[in-house]
Tab-separated table of C-alpha atoms in Angstrom:
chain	number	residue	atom	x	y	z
A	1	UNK	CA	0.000	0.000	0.000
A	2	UNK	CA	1.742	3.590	-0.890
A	3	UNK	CA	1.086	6.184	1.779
A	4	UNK	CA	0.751	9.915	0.837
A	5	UNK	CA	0.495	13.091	2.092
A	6	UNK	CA	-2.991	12.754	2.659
A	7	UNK	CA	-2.345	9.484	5.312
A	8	UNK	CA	-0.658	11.772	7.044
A	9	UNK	CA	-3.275	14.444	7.167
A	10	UNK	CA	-5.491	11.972	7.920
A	11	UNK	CA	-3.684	10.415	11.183
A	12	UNK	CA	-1.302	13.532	11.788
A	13	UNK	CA	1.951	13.505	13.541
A	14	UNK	CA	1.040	12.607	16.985
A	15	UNK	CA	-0.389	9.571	18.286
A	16	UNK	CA	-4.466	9.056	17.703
A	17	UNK	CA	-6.840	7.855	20.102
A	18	UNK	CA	-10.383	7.700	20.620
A	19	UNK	CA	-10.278	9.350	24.332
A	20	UNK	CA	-12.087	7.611	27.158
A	21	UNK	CA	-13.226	10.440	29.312
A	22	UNK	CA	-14.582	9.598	32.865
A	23	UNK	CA	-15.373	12.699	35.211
A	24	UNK	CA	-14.288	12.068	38.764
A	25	UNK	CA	-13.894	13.853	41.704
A	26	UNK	CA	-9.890	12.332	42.272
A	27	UNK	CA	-8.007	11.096	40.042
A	28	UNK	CA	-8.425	6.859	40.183
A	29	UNK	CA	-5.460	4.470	40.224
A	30	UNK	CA	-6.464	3.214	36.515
A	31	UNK	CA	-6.235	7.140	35.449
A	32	UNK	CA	-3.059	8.212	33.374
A	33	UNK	CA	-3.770	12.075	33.590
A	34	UNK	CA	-6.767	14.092	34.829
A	35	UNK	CA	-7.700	16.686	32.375
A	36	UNK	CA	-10.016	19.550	34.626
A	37	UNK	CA	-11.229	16.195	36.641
A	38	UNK	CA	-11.651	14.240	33.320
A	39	UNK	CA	-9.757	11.089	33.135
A	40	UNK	CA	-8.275	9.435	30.730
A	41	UNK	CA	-7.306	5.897	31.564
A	42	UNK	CA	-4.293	3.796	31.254
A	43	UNK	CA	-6.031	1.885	28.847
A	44	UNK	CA	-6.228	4.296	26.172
A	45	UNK	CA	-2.386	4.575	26.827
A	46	UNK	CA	-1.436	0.675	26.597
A	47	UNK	CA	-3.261	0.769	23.181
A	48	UNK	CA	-1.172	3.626	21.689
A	49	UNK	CA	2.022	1.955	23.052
A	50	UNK	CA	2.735	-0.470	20.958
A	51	UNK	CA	1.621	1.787	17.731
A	52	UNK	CA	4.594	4.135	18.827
A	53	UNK	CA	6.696	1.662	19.639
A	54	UNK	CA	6.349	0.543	15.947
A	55	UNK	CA	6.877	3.761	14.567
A	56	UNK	CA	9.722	3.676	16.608
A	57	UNK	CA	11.475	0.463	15.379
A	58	UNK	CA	10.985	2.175	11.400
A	59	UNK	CA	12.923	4.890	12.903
A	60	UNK	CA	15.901	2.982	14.356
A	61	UNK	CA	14.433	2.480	17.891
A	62	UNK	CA	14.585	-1.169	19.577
A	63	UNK	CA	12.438	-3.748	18.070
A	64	UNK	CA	10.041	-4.467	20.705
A	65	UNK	CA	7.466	-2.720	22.966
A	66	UNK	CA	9.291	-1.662	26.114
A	67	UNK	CA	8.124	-3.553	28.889
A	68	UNK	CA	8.568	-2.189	32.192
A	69	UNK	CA	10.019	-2.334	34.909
A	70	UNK	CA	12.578	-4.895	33.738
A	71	UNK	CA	12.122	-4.711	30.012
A	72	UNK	CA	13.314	-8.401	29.702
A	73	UNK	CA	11.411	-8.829	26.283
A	74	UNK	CA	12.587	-5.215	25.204
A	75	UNK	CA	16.502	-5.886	26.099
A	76	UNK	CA	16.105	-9.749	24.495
A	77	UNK	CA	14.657	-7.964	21.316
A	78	UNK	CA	17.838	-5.342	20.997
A	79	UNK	CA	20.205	-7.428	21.737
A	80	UNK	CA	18.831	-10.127	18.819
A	81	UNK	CA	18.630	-6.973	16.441
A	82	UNK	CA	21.911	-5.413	17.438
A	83	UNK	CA	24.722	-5.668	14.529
A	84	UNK	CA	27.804	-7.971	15.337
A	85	UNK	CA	30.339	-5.616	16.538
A	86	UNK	CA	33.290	-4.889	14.311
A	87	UNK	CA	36.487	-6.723	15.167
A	88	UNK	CA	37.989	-5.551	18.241
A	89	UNK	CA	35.314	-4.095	19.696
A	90	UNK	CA	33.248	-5.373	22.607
A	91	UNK	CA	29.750	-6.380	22.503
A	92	UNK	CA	27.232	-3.562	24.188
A	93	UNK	CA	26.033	-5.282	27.624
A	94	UNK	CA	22.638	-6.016	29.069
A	95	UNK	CA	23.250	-2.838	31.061
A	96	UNK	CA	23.826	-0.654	27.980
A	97	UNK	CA	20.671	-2.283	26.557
A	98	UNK	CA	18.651	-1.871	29.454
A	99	UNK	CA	19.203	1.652	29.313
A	100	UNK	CA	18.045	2.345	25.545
A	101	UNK	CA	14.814	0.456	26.453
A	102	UNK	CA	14.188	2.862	29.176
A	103	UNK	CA	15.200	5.327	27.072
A	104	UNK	CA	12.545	4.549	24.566
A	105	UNK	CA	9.906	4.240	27.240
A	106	UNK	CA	10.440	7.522	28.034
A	107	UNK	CA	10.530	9.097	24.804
A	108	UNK	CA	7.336	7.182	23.897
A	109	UNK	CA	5.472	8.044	26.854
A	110	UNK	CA	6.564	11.232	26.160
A	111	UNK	CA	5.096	11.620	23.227
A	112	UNK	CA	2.175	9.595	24.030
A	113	UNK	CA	0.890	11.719	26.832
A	114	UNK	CA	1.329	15.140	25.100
A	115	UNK	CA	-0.831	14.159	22.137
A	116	UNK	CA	-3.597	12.361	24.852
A	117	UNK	CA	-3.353	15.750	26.886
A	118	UNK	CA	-3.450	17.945	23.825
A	119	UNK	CA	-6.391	16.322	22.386
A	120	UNK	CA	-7.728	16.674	25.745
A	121	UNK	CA	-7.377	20.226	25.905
A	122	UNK	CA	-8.774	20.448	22.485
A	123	UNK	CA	-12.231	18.850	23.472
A	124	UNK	CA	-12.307	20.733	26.587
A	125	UNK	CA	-11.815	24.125	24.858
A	126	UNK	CA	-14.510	23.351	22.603
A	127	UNK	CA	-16.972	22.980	25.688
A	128	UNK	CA	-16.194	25.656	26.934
A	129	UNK	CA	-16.532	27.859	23.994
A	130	UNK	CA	-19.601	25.574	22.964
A	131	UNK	CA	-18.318	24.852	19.843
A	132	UNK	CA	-19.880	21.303	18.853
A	133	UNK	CA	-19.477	18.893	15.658
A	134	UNK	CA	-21.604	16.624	14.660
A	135	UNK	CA	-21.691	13.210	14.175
A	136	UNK	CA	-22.205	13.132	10.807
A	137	UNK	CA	-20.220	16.176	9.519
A	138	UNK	CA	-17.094	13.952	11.050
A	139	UNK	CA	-18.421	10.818	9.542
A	140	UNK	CA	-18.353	13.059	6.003
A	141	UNK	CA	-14.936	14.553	6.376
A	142	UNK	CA	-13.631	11.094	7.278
A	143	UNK	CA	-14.925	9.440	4.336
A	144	UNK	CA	-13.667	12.024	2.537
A	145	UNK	CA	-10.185	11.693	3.984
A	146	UNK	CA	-10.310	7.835	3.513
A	147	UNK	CA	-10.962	8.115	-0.255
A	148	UNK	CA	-8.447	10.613	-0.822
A	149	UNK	CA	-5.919	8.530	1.393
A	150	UNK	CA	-6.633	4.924	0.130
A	151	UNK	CA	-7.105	3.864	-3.545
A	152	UNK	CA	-9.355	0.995	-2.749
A	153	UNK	CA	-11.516	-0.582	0.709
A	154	UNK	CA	-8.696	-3.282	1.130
A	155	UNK	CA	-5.734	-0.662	0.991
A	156	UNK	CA	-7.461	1.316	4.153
A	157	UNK	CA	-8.310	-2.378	5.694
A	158	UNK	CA	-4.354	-3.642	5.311
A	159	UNK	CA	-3.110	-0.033	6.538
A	160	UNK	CA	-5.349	-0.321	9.846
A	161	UNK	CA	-4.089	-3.742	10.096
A	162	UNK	CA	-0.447	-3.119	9.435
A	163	UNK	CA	-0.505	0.363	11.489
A	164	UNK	CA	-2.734	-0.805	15.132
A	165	UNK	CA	-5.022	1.849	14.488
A	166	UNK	CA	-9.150	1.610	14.540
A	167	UNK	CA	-11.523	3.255	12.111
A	168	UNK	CA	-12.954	4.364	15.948
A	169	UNK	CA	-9.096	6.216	16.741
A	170	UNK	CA	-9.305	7.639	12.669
A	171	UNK	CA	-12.517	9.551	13.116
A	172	UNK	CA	-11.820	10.560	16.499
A	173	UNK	CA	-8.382	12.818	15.036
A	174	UNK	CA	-10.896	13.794	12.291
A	175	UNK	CA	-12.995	14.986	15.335
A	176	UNK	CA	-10.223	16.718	17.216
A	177	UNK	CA	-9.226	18.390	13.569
A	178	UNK	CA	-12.814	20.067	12.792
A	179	UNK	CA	-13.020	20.995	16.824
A	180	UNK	CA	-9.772	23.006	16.374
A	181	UNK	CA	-10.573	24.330	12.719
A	182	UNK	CA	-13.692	26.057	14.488
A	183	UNK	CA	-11.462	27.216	17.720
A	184	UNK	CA	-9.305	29.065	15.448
A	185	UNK	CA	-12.114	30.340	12.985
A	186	UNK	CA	-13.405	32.423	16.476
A	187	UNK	CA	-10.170	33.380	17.612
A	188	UNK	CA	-9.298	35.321	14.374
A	189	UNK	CA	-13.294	36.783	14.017
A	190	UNK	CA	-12.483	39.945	12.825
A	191	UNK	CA	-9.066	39.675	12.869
A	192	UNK	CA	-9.958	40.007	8.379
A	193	UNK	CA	-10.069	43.460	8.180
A	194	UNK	CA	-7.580	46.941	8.179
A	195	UNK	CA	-8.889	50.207	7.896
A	196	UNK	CA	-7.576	52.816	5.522
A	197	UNK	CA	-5.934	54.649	8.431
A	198	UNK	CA	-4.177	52.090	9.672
A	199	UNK	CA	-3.023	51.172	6.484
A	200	UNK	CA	-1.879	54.505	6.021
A	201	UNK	CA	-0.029	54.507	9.452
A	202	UNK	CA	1.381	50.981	8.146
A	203	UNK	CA	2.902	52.750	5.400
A	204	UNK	CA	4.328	55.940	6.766
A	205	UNK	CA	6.048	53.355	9.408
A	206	UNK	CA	7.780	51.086	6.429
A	207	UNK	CA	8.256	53.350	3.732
A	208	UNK	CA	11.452	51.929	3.004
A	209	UNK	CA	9.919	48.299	2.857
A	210	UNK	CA	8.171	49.743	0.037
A	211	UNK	CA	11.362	51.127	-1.837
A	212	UNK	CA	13.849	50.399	-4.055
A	213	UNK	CA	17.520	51.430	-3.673
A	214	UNK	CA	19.547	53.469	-5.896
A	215	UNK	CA	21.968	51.148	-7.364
A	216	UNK	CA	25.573	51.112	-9.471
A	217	UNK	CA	27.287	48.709	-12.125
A	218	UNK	CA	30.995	49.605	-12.139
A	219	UNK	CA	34.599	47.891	-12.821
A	220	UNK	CA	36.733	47.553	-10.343
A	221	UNK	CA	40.636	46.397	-8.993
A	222	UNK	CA	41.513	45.901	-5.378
A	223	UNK	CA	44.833	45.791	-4.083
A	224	UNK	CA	46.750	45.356	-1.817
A	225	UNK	CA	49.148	48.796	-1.335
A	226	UNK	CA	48.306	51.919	-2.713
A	227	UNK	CA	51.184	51.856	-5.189
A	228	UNK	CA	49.910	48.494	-6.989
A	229	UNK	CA	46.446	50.386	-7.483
A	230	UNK	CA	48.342	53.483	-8.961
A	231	UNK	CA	49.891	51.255	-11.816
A	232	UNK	CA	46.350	49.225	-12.114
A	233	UNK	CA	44.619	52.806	-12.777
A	234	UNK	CA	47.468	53.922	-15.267
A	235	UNK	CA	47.460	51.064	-17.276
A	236	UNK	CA	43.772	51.421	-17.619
A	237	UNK	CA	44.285	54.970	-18.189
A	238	UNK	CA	46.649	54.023	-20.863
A	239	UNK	CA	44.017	51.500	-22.722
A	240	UNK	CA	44.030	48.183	-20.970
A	241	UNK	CA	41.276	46.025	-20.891
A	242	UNK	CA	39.903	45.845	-17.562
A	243	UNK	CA	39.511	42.209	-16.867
A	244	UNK	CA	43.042	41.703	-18.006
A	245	UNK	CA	44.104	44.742	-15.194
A	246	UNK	CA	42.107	43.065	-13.037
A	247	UNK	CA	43.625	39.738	-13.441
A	248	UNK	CA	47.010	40.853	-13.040
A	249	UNK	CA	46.474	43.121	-9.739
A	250	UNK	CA	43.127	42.358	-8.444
A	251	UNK	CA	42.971	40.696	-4.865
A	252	UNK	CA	39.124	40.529	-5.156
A	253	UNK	CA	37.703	37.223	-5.891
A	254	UNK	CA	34.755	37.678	-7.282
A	255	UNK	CA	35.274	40.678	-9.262
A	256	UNK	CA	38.047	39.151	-10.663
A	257	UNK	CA	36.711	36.371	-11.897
A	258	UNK	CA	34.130	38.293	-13.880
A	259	UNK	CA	37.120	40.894	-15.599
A	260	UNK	CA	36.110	42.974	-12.407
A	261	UNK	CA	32.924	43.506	-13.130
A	262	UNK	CA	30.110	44.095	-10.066
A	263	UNK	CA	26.491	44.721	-11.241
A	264	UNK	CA	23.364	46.320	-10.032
A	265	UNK	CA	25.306	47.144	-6.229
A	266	UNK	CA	22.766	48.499	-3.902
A	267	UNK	CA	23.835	51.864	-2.125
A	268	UNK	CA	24.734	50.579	1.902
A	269	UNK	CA	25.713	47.553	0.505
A	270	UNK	CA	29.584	47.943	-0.024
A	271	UNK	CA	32.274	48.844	2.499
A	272	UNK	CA	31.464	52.479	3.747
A	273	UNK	CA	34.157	54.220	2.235
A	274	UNK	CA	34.147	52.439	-1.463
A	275	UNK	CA	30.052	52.804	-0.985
A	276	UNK	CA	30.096	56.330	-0.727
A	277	UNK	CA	32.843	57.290	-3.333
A	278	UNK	CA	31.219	55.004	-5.962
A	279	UNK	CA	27.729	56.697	-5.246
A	280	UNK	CA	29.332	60.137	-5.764
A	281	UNK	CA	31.449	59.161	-8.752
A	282	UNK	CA	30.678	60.374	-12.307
A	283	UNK	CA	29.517	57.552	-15.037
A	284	UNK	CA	32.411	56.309	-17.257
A	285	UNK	CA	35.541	57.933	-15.297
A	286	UNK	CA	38.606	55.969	-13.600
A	287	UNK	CA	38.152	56.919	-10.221
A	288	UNK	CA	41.031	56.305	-7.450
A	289	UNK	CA	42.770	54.344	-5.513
A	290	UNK	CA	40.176	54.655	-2.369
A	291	UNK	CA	41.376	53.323	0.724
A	292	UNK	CA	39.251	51.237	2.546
A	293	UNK	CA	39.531	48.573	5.269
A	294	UNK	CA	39.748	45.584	2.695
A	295	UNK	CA	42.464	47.508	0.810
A	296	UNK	CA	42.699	49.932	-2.168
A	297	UNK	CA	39.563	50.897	-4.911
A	298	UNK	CA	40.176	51.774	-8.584
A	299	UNK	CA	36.786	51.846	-10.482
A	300	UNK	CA	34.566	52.783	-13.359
A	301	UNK	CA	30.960	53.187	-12.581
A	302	UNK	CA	29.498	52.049	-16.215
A	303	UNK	CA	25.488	52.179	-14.885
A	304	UNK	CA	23.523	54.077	-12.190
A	305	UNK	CA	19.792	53.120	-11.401
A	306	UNK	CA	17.811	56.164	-9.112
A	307	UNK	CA	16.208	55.196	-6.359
A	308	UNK	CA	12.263	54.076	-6.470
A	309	UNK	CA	9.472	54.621	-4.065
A	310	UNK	CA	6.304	53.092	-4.773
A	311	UNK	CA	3.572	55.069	-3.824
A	312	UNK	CA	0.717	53.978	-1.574
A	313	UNK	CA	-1.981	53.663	-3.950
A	314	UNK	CA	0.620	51.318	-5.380
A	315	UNK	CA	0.782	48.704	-2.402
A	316	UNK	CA	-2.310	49.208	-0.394
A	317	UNK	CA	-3.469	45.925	-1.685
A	318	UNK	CA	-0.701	44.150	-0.233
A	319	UNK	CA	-0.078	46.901	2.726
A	320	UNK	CA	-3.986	45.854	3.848
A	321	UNK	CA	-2.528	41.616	3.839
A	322	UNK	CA	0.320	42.195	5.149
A	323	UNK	CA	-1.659	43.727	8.326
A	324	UNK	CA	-4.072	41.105	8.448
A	325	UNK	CA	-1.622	38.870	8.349
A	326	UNK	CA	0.026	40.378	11.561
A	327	UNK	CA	-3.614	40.990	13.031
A	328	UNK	CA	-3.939	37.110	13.018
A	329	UNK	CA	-0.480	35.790	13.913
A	330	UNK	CA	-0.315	37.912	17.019
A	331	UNK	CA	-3.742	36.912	18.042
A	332	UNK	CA	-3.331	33.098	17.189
A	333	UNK	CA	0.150	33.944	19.796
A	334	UNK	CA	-2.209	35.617	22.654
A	335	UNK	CA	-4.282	32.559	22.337
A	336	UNK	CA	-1.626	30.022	22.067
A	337	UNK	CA	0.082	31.522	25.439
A	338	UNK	CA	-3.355	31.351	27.228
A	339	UNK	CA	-4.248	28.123	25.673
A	340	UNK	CA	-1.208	26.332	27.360
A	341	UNK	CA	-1.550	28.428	30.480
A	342	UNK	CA	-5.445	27.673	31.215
A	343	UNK	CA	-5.247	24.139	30.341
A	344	UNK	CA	-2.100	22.851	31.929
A	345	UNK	CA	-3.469	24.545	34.887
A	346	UNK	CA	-6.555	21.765	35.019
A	347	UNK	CA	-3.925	19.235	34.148
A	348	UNK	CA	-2.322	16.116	36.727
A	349	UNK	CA	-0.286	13.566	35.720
A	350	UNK	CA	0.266	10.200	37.218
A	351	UNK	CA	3.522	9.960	38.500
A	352	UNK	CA	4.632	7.465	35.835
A	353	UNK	CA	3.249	9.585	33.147
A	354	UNK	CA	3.987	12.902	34.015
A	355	UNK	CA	5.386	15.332	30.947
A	356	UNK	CA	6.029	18.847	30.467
A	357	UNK	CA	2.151	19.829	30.126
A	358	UNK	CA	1.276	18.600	33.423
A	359	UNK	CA	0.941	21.081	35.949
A	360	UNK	CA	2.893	18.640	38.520
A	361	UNK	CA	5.673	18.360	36.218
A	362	UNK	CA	8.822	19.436	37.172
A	363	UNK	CA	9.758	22.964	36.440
A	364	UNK	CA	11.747	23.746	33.330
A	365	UNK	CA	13.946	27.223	32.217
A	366	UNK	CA	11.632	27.112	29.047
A	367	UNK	CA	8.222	26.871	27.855
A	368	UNK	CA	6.712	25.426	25.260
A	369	UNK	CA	3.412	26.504	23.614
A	370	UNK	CA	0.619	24.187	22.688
A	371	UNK	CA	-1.687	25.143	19.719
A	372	UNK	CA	-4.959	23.900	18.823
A	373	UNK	CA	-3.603	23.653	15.164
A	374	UNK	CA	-3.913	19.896	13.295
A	375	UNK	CA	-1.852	18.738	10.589
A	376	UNK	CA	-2.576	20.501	7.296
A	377	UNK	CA	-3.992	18.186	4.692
């Protein structure tokens, strides 16, 4: 079966689950994390597992599902799967082995946890914004998906089979996807619109955005000393071809190569000195040697382009996008931050489960911020 894009739209990046939701007034020994006194139970964890775990192995992870506490099966599985070590070198212990299997553990429950608490938080941001689905506009969007996704009925049947996910876990990340679609559609209401006085403001502010430079073609030879670019300029001055001058004295590399020639150089581009005198310099005249930091000038400016300022009649059109654009992002931000800061909040881990959205989870010198955004199909 060839997977495209569109599987991966379909399932996303993260883990899927159909999430078991129980309120409770503690959380219960069976309970992996309690989302605002929701739980979600260790059940829905144990059948993600050995998905990841999979996904894992295709990656270069150990072959098995880690198994703790001991991880006997996972450390039996590595060490059947490891390569024979080159000659010389000693074979990786149980020890060594036993530590990549916890290692793996951890990533995977990891990664396990923050998409079951994410897709938590999704849901519960929903309800709280009463923002609803139905049942059948998921059931039409996942049909939809499946078609796109799978060329034929036993192509999707052999990809649940081969991947350990349900049709029930499929249309539940379809779920979570339209939930979040809808969250951000009311985040950026009327975040679509820019008055003619602030785009006005806009462009007073970035003028130069909205500009282009005065620029200069010109021949030129750097050297070294002073006295090297005095007999570069009188040989020119006496009729020698410039790229063969430049060839012969030139310490600038790419100039050189192109018989000294530098095209279309914006003004406060060059070095300070060599920017100015070439901006000042009259068209077609040997002007020089310049001293500058790099070394000495000679040149011939052979073009000169004026500056260009487009007008705002000119750009309003993209102006207006441009602070729509910003209207959005920065309000998509402000949500993100409170997003991650509300829901965390209602968030406890089990101790064995605990990750960096957990509001029990050990404090770190940087944050990380949780959107509401699903993979784009």
């Amino acid at each position: 079966m060839k997977t495209t894009a569109r599987v991966l739209a379909l399932i996303g990046a993260a883990m899927i689950v159909a999430l078991g939701l129980s309120a409770c007034g503690g959380m219960s020994k069976d309970a992996v994390v309690s989302v605002g006194g929701d739980e979600i139970n260790k059940s829905e964890f144990e059948h993600l597992l050995p998905i990841a775990a999979s996904q894992s192995q295709s990656a270069g992870g150990a072959s098995a599902v880690p198994d703790p506490p001991d991880f006997k099966k996972c450390v039996a599985a590595a060490k059947k799967a490891a390569p024979k070590p080159t000659k010389g070198q000693p074979r990786p212990t149980d020890a060594t082995y036993l530590s990549q299997c916890k290692t793996q553990y951890k990533t995977l429950t990891d990664q396990i946890m923050q998409y079951l608490i994410r897709a938590a938080w999704i849901q519960g941001e929903a309800a709280d914004r009463d923002i609803k689905v139905s049942d059948r506009d998921v059931k039409k969007q996942f049909d939809k998906d499946r078609k796109q996704s799978f060329p034929t009925v036993k192509a999707y049947n052999e990809f649940l089979k081969s991947s350990g996910y349900t049709t029930e876990d499929l249309l539940y990340q379809v779920k979570s996807r339209l939930l979040s679609e809808k969250i951000q559609k009311e985040v950026l209401k009327g975040q679509d619109k820019a008055s003619d006085a602030e785009i006005t403001a806009y462009y007073n502010k970035n003028k130069k955005n909205f500009s282009q430079p005065a620029t200069r073609s010109m021949l030129v030879v750097m050297t070294k000393t002073k006295a090297q670019a005095e007999k570069a300029k009188a040989e020119l001055v006496a009729g020698a071809k410039w790229g063969t001058v430049a060839k012969k004295y030139s310490i600038d590399v790419t100039s050189k190569a192109n018989g000294g020639k530098l095209e279309n150089v914006p003004e406060g581009q060059q070095e300070p000195t060599l920017d100015k005198a070439t901006f000042k310099a009259k068209k077609n005249v040997i002007t020089g040697p310049i001293k500058t930091q790099f070394g000495y000038y000679v040149f011939k400016v052979t073009k000169t382009t004026k500056a260009t300022q487009q007008e705002l009649k000119e750009v309003k059109d993209t102006v207006k996008q441009t602070l729509i654009s910003e209207k959005q992002q920065k309000a998509m931000q402000n949500f993100s931050k409170e997003f991650e800061k509300k829901w965390k909040a209602r968030t406890e881990c089990a101790k064995d489960y605990v990750t960096e959205q957990c509001k029990n989870a050990p404090k770190t010198k940087t944050n990380t911020t949780t959107t509401v955004q699903q993979p784009a199909e």
